[in-house]
Coordinates of C-alpha atoms and ligand atoms in Angstrom, one line a residue:
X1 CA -30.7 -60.2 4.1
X2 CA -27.9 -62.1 3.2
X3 CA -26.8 -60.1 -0.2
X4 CA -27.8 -56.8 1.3
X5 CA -24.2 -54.2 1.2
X6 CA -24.0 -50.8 1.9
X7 CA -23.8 -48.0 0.1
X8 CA -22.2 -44.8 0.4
X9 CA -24.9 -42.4 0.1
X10 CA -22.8 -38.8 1.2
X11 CA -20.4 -38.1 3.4
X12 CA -22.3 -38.2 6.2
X13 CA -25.3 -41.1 6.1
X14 CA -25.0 -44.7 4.8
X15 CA -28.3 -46.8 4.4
X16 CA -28.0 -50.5 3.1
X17 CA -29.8 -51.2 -0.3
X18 CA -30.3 -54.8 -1.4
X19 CA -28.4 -55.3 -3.9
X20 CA -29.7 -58.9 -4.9
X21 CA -32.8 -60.2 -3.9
X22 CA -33.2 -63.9 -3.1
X23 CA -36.9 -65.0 -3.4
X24 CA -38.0 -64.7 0.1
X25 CA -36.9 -61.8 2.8
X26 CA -37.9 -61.8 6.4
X27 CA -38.1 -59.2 8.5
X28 CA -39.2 -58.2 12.0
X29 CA -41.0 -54.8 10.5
X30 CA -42.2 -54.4 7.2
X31 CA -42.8 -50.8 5.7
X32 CA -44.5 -50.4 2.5
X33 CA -43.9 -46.6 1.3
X34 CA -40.8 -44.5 2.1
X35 CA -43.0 -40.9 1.7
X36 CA -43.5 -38.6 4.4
X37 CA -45.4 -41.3 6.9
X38 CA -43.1 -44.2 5.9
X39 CA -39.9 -42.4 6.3
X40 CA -40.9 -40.7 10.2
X41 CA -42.4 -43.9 11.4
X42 CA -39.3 -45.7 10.1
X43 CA -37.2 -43.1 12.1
X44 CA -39.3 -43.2 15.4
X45 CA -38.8 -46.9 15.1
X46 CA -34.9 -47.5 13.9
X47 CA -32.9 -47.5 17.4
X48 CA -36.2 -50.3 18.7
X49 CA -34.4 -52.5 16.1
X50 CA -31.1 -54.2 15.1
X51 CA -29.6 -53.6 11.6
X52 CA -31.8 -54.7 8.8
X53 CA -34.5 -56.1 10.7
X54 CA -36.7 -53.0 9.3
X55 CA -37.3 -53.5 5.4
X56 CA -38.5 -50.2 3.3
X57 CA -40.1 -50.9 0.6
X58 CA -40.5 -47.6 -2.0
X59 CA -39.6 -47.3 -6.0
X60 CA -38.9 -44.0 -6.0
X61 CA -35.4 -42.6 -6.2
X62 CA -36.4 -39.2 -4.1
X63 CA -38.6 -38.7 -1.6
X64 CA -40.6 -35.2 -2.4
X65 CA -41.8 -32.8 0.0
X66 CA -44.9 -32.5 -1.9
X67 CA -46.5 -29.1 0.4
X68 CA -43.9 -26.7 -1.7
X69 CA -45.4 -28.0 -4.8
X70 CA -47.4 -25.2 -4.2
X71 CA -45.1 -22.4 -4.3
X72 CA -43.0 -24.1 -7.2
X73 CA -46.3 -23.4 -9.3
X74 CA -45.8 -20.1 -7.9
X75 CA -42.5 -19.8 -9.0
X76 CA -41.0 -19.2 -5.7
X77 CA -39.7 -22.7 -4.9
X78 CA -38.0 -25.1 -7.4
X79 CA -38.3 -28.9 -7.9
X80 CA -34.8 -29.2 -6.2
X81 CA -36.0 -27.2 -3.0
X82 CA -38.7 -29.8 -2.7
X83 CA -36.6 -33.5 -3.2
X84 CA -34.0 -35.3 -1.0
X85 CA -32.4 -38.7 -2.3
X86 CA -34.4 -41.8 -0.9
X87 CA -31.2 -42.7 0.5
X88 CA -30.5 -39.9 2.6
X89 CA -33.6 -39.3 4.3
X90 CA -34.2 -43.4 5.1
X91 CA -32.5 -44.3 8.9
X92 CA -29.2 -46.2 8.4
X93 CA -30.0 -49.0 9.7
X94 CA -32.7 -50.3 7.7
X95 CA -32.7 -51.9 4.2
X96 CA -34.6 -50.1 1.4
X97 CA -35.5 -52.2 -0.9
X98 CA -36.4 -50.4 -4.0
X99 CA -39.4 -52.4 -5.6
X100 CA -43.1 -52.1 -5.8
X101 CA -45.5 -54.1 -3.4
X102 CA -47.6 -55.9 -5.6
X103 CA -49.8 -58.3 -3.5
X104 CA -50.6 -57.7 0.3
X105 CA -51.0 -60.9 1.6
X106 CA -51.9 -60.3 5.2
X107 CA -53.0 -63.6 6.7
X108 CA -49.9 -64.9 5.6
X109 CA -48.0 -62.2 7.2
X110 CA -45.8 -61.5 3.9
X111 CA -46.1 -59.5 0.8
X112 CA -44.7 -59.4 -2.9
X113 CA -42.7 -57.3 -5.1
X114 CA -42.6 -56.1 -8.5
X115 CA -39.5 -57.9 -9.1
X116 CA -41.5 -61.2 -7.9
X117 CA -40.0 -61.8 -4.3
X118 CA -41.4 -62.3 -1.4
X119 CA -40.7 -60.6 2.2
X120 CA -41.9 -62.1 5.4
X121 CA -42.8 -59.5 8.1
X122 CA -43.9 -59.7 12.1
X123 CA -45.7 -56.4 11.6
X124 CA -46.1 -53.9 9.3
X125 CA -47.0 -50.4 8.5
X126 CA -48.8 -49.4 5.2
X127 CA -47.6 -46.0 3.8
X128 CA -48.5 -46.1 0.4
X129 CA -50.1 -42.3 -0.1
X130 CA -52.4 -42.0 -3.1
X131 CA -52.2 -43.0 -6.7
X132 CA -53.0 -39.7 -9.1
X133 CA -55.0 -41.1 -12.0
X134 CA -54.3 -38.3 -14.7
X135 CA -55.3 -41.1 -17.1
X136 CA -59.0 -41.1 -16.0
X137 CA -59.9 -37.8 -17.5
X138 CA -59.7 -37.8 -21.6
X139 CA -57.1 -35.7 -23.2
X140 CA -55.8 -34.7 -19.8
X141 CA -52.2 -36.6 -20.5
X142 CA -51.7 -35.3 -23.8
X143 CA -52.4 -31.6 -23.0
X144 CA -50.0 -32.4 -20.1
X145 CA -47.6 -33.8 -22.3
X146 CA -47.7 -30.5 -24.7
X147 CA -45.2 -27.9 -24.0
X148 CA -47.5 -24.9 -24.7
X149 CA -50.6 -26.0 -24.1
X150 CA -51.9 -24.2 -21.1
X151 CA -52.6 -27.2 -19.4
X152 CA -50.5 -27.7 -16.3
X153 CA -51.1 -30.1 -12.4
X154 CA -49.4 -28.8 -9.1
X155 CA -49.9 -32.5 -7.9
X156 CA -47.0 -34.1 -9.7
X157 CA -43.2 -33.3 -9.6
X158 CA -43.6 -34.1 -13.0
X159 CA -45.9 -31.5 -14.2
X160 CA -45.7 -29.2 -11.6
X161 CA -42.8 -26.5 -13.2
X162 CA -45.5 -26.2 -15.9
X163 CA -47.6 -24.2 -14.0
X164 CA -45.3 -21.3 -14.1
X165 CA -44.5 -21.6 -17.4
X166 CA -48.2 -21.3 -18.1
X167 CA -48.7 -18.4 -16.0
X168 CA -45.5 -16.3 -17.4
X169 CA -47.1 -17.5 -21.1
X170 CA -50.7 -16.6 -20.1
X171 CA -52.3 -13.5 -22.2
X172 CA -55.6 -13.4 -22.0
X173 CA -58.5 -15.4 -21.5
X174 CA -59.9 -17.9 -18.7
X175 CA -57.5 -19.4 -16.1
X176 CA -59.0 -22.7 -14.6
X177 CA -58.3 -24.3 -11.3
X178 CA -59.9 -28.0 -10.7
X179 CA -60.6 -29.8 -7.8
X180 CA -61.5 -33.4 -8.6
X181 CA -64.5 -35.6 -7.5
X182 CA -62.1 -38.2 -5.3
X183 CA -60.9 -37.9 -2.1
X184 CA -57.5 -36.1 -2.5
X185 CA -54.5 -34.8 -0.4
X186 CA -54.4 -32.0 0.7
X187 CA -58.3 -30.5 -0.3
X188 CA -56.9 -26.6 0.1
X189 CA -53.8 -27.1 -2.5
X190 CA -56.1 -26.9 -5.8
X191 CA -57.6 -23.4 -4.5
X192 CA -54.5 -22.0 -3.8
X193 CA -53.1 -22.5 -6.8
X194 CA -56.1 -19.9 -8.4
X195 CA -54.6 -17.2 -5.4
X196 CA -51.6 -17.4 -6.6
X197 CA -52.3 -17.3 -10.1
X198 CA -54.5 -14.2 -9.3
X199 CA -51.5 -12.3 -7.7
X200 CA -49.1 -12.9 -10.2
X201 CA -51.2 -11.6 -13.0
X202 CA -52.2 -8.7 -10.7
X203 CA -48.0 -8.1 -10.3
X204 CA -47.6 -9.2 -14.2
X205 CA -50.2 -6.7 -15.4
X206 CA -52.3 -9.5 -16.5
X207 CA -55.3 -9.4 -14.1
X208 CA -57.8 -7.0 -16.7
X209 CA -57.4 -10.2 -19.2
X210 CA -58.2 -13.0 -17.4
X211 CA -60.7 -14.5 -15.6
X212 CA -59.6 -16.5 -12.7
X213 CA -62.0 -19.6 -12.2
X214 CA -61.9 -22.6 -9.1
X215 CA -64.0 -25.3 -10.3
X216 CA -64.5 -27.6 -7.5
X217 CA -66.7 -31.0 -6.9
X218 CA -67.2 -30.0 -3.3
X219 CA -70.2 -28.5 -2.0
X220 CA -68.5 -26.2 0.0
X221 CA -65.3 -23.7 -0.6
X222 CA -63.6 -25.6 2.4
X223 CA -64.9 -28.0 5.0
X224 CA -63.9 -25.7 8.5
X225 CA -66.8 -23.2 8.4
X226 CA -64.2 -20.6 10.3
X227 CA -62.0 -20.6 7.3
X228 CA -64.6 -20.9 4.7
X229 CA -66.1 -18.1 5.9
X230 CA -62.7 -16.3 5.6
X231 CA -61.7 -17.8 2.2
X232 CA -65.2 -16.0 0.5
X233 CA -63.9 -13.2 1.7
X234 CA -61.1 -13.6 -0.4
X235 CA -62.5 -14.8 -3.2
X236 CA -65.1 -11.6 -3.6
X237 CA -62.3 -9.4 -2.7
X238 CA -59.8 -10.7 -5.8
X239 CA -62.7 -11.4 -8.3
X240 CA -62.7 -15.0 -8.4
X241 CA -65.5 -16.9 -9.8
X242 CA -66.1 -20.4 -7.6
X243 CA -68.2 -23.4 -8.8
X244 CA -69.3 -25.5 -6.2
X245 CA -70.1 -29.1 -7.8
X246 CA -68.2 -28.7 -10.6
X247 CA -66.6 -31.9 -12.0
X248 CA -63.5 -31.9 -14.8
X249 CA -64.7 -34.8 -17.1
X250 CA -62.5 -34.3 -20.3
X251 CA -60.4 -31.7 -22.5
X252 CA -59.4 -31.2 -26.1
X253 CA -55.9 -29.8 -26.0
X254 CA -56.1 -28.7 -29.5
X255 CA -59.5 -26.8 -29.2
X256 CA -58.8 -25.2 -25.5
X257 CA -62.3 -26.6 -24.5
X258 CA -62.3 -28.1 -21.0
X259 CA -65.8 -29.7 -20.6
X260 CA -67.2 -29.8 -16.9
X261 CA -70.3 -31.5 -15.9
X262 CA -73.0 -30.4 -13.0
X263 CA -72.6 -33.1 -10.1
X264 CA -76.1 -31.8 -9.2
X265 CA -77.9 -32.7 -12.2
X266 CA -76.1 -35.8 -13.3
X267 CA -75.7 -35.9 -17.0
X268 CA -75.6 -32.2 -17.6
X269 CA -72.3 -31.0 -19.1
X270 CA -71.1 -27.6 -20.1
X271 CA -67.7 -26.3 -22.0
X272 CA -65.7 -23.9 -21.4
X273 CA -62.4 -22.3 -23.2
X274 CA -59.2 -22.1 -21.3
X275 CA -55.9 -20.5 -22.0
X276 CA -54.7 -22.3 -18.8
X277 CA -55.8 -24.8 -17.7
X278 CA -54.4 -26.5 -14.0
X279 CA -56.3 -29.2 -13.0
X280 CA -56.2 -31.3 -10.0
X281 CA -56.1 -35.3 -11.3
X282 CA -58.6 -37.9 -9.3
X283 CA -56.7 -39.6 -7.1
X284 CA -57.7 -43.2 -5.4
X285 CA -55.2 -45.4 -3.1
X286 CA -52.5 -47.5 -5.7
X287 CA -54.3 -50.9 -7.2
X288 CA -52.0 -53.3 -5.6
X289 CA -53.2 -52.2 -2.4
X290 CA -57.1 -52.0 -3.1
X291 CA -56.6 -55.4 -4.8
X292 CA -56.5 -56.6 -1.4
X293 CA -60.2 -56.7 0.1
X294 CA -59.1 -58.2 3.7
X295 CA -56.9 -54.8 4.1
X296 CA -59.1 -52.0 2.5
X297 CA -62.5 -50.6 3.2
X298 CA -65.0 -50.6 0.7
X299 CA -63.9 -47.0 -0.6
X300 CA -59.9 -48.9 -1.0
X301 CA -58.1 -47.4 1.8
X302 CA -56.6 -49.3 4.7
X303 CA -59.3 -49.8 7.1
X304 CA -58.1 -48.5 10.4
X305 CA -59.1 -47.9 14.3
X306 CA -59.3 -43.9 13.7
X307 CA -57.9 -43.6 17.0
X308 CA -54.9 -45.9 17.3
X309 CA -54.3 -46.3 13.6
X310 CA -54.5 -50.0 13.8
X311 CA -55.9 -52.2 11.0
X312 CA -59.8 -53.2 12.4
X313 CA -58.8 -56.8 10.9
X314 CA -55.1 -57.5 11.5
X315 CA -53.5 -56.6 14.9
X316 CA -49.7 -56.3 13.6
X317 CA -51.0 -54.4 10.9
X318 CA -50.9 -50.1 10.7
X319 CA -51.2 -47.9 8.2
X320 CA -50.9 -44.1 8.1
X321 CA -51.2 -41.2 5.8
X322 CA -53.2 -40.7 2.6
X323 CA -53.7 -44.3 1.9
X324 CA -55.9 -45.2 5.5
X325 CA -59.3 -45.2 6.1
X326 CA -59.3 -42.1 9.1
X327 CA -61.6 -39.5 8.2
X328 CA -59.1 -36.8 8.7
X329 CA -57.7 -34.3 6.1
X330 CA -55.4 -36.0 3.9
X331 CA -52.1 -33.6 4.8
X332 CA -48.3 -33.8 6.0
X333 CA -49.6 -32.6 8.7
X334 CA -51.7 -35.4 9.8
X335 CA -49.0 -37.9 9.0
X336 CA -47.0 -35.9 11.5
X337 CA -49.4 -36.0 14.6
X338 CA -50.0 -40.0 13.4
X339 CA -46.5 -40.9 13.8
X340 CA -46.3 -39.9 17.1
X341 CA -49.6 -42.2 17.9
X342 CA -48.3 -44.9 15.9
X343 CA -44.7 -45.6 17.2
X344 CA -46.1 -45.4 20.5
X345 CA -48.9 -47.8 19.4
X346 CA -46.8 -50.2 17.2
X347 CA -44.2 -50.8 20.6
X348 CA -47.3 -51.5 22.6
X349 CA -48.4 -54.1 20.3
X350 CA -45.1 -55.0 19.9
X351 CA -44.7 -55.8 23.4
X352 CA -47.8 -57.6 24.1
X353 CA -50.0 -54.5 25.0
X354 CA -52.9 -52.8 23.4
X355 CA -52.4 -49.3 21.3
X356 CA -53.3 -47.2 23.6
X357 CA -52.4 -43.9 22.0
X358 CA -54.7 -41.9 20.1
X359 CA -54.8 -39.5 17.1
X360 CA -57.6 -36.8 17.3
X361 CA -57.6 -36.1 13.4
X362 CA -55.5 -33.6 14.0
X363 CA -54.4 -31.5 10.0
X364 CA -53.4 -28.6 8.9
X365 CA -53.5 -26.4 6.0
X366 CA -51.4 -23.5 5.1
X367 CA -53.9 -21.2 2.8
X368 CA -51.2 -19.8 0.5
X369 CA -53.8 -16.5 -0.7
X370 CA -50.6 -14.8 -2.5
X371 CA -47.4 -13.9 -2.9
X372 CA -46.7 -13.2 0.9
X373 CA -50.3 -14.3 2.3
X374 CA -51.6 -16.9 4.1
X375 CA -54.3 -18.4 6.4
X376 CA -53.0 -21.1 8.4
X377 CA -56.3 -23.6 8.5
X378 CA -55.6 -26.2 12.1
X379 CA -58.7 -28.7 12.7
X380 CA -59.2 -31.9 14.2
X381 CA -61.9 -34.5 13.1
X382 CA -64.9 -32.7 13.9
X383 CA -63.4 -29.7 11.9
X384 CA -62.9 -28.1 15.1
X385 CA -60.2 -25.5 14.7
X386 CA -57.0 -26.3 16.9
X387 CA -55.7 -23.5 16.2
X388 CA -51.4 -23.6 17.6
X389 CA -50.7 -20.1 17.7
X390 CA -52.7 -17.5 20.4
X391 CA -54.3 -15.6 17.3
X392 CA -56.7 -15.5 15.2
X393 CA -55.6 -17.5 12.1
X394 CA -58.7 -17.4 9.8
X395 CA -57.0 -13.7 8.8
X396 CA -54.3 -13.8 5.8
X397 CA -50.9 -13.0 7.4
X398 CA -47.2 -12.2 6.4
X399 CA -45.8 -14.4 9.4
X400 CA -47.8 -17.8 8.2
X401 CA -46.6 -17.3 4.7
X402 CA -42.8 -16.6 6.0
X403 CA -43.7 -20.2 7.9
X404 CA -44.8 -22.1 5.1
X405 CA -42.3 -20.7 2.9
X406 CA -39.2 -21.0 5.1
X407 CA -39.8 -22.8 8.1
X408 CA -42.2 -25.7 7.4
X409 CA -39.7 -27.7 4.6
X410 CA -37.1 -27.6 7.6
X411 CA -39.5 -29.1 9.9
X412 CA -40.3 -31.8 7.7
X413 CA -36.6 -32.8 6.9
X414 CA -36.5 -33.4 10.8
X415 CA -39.9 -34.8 10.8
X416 CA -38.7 -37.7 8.7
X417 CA -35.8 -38.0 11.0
X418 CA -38.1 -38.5 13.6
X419 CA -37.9 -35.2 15.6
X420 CA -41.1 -33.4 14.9
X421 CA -44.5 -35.0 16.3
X422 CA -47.3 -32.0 15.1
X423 CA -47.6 -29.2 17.2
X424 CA -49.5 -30.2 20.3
X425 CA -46.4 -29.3 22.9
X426 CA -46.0 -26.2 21.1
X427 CA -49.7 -25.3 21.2
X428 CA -50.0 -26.0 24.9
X429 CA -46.9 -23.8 25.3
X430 CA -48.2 -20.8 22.9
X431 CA -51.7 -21.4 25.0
X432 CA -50.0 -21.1 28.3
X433 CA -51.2 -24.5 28.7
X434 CA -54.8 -23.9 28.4
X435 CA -56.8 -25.9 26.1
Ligands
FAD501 C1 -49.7 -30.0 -4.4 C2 -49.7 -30.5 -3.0 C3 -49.8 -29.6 -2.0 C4 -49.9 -30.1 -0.7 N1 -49.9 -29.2 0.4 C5 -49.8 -29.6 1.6 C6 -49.7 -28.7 2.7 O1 -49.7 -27.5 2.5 N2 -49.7 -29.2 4.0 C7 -49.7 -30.5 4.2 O2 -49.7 -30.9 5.4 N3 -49.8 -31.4 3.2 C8 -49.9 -31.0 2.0 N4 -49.9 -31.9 0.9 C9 -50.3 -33.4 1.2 C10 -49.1 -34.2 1.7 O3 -48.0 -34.1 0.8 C11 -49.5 -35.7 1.8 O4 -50.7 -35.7 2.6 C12 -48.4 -36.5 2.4 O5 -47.3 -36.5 1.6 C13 -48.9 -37.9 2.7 O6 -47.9 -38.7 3.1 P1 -47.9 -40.3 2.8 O7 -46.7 -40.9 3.4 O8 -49.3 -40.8 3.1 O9 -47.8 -40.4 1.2 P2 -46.6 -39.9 0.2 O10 -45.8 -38.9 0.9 O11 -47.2 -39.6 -1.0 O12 -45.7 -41.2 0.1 C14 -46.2 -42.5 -0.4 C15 -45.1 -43.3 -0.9 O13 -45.5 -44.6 -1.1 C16 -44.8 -45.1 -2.3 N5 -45.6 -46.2 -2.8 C17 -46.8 -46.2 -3.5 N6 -47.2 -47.4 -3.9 C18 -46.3 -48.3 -3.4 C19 -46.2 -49.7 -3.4 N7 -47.1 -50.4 -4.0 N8 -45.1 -50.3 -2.9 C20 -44.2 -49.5 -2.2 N9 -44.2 -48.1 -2.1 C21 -45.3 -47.5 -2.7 C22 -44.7 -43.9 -3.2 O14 -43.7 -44.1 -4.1 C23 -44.5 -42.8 -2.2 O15 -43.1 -42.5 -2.0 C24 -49.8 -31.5 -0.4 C25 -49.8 -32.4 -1.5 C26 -49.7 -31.9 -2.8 C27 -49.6 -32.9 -3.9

């Protein structure tokens, strides 16, 4: 990378940016994605390699840690709590390009950008997350767009701070919560948005004039029957009203009519009036990658070796995170136990040897149920709970909402640094090394 400089990013880090791009790049790894699982692998990996033989690939300016989108909704956390610079969380030593991957070409070994060049690559890891397609739902972007019109989405950094405005402007009527008929990140987030909602209009006075609703497309309140079972519980106790297989299909922003339709009678519909409206958008992985049949299965994720991570068609390919095919929960917290697998398997291959390594599905999911609540949800892929800490965590405690609101953004600064793995050591420590 011949025109690549470097750039002072603070005091402290430097990271080289290309400045120019010739038309073709090479590059011993290739990383498409600087978000939570592009930025850790990238970190594992940086001292395997000299200067600028990584490449990032990423458009966005700041890398978000999306998990306290949750609590800014809340209005406990703010959109500055929840973004670093790309710049300062990327290792020094690699170049960031920052460009869109537009084709995947992988029998070619190389891919292109938006900006129309093309970067060679020995390997490379896919760590594209998902693409949120507000778009597909009618009216949905222009309510969004609306400054008072109820309608508000903990899933973007750009929408996000409207959920608290909505719940401070809230009087009286129904408060919605959606959970979308895609696969998603993080399934938990859309429910806990309807706790939190339900305790601040409990502390705001507010409760006796609304009616706190969770639509979701799902069959079941969660999939870990431990903390379903737990989470109904909850739900009876605050008044809630859940609909199971219940699909957002459109809104009129000007009429406060959200209309839903029954996914078990296909075809029927119903509306419903809102005065706030926070809907979860369907999400699929991004176009340029599901473009690319050789890479994706037929649902468009990466299609991967749910045990080493690997792609099932290209050895030198990996991919981790929202955007592959394992059947794990879509969470930081899986990207953080695949990292670990992947470094170790990506050296292997790297080396000559097979990926040995394996991830066990391994997520988490922090139940935010209030203010200063919270079940802390640990599976693997038979939505087993793994449970780290030598309690019971299906109950709603002070201590795992102190953790998810204090500890867990620190952790995942230095999990994108490379220093946290999921908790598997820790576990087998809190266990007194029982399983
Ligand atoms: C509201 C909310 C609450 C959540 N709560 C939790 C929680 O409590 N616990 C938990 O563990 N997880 C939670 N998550 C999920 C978690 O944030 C994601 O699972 C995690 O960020 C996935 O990491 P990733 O690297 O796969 O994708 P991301 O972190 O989303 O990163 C993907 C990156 O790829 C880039 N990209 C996309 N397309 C291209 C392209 N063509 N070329 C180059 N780059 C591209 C994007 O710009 C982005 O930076 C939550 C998410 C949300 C939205």
């Amino acid at each position: 990378m011949s025109m690549s400089r470097l750039i002072s990013v603070n005091s402290k880090r430097y990271f080289s940016k290309t400045s120019k791009l010739h038309d073709t790049h090479s590059c011993k790894l290739l990383i498409v994605g600087g978000g939570a699982g592009g930025c850790t692998v990238a970190a594992k990996l940086a001292n395997n390699f000299k200067k600028h033989e990584i490449i990032v690939v990423e458009p966005a300016e700041y890398n978000y840690y999306q998990p306290l989108f949750t609590l800014i909704g809340g209005g406990t956390k703010t959109i500055s709590d929840a973004r670093k610079p790309m710049g300062q969380v990327l290792p020094k030593n690699v170049t960031w390009v920052q460009d869109a991957v537009r084709e995947f070409s992988p029998k070619e070994n190389c891919v292109s950008t938006g900006c129309g060049h093309t970067i060679k690559y020995d390997f490379m890891l896919i760590a594209t997350g998902l693409q949120l397609n507000y778009d597909k739902i009618p009216g949905l972007l222009d309510a969004l767009k609306q400054k008072d019109s109820g309608v508000c989405s903990n899933y973007s950094e750009l929408y996000v701070e409207k959920t608290f405005e909505s719940l401070k402007r809230f009087k009286k009527g129904n408060a919605i919560f959606t959970l979308p008929n895609t696969p998603l990140k993080c399934p938990g987030a859309p429910q806990k948005a309807a706790y939190i909602a339900d305790a601040f209009f409990r502390k705001n006075n507010k409760r006796n004039n609304a009616r706190v609703i969770y639509n979701t497309s799902l069959p079941v309140i969660f999939g870990v029957k431990k903390y379903a079972d737990a989470l109904w519980k909850v739900v009876e106790g605050r008044d809630i009203d859940v609909n199971l297989r219940t699909n957002l299909v459109s809104i009129e922003p000007g009429k406060n009519v959200a209309t839903f339709e029954n996914l078990e009678k296909p075809g029927e519909t119903h509306a419903v009036n809102y005065e706030m409206l926070n809907v979860t958008p369907p999400m699929c992985t991004p176009n340029d990658l599901r473009k690319c049949r050789e890479l994706v299965n037929d649902a468009g994720f990466v299609d991967v070796n749910k045990d080493t991570m690997q792609s099932t068609k290209f050895d030198n390919v990996f991919a981790i995170g929202d955007c592959a095919s394992s059947p794990n929960s879509k969470t930081c917290a899986a990207v953080a136990s695949q990292s670990t697998v992947i470094a170790a398997n990506m050296t292997a291959v790297m080396s000559g040897n097979k990926p040995e390594a394996i991830y066990n599905g391994y997520a988490s999911c922090p139940l935010v149920t209030g203010y200063d609540k919270c079940i802390l949800a640990e599976f693997d892929y038979n939505l087993t709970p793994m449970e780290t800490f030598p309690f019971n965590q299906a109950r709603e405690l002070r201590s795992m909402y102190i953790m998810k609101r204090d500890i867990m953004p620190t952790v995942y600064w230095l999990m994108l640094r490379g220093y946290w793995g999921g908790p598997a050591t820790m576990r087998k420590f809190m266990r007194l090394g029982f399983a």
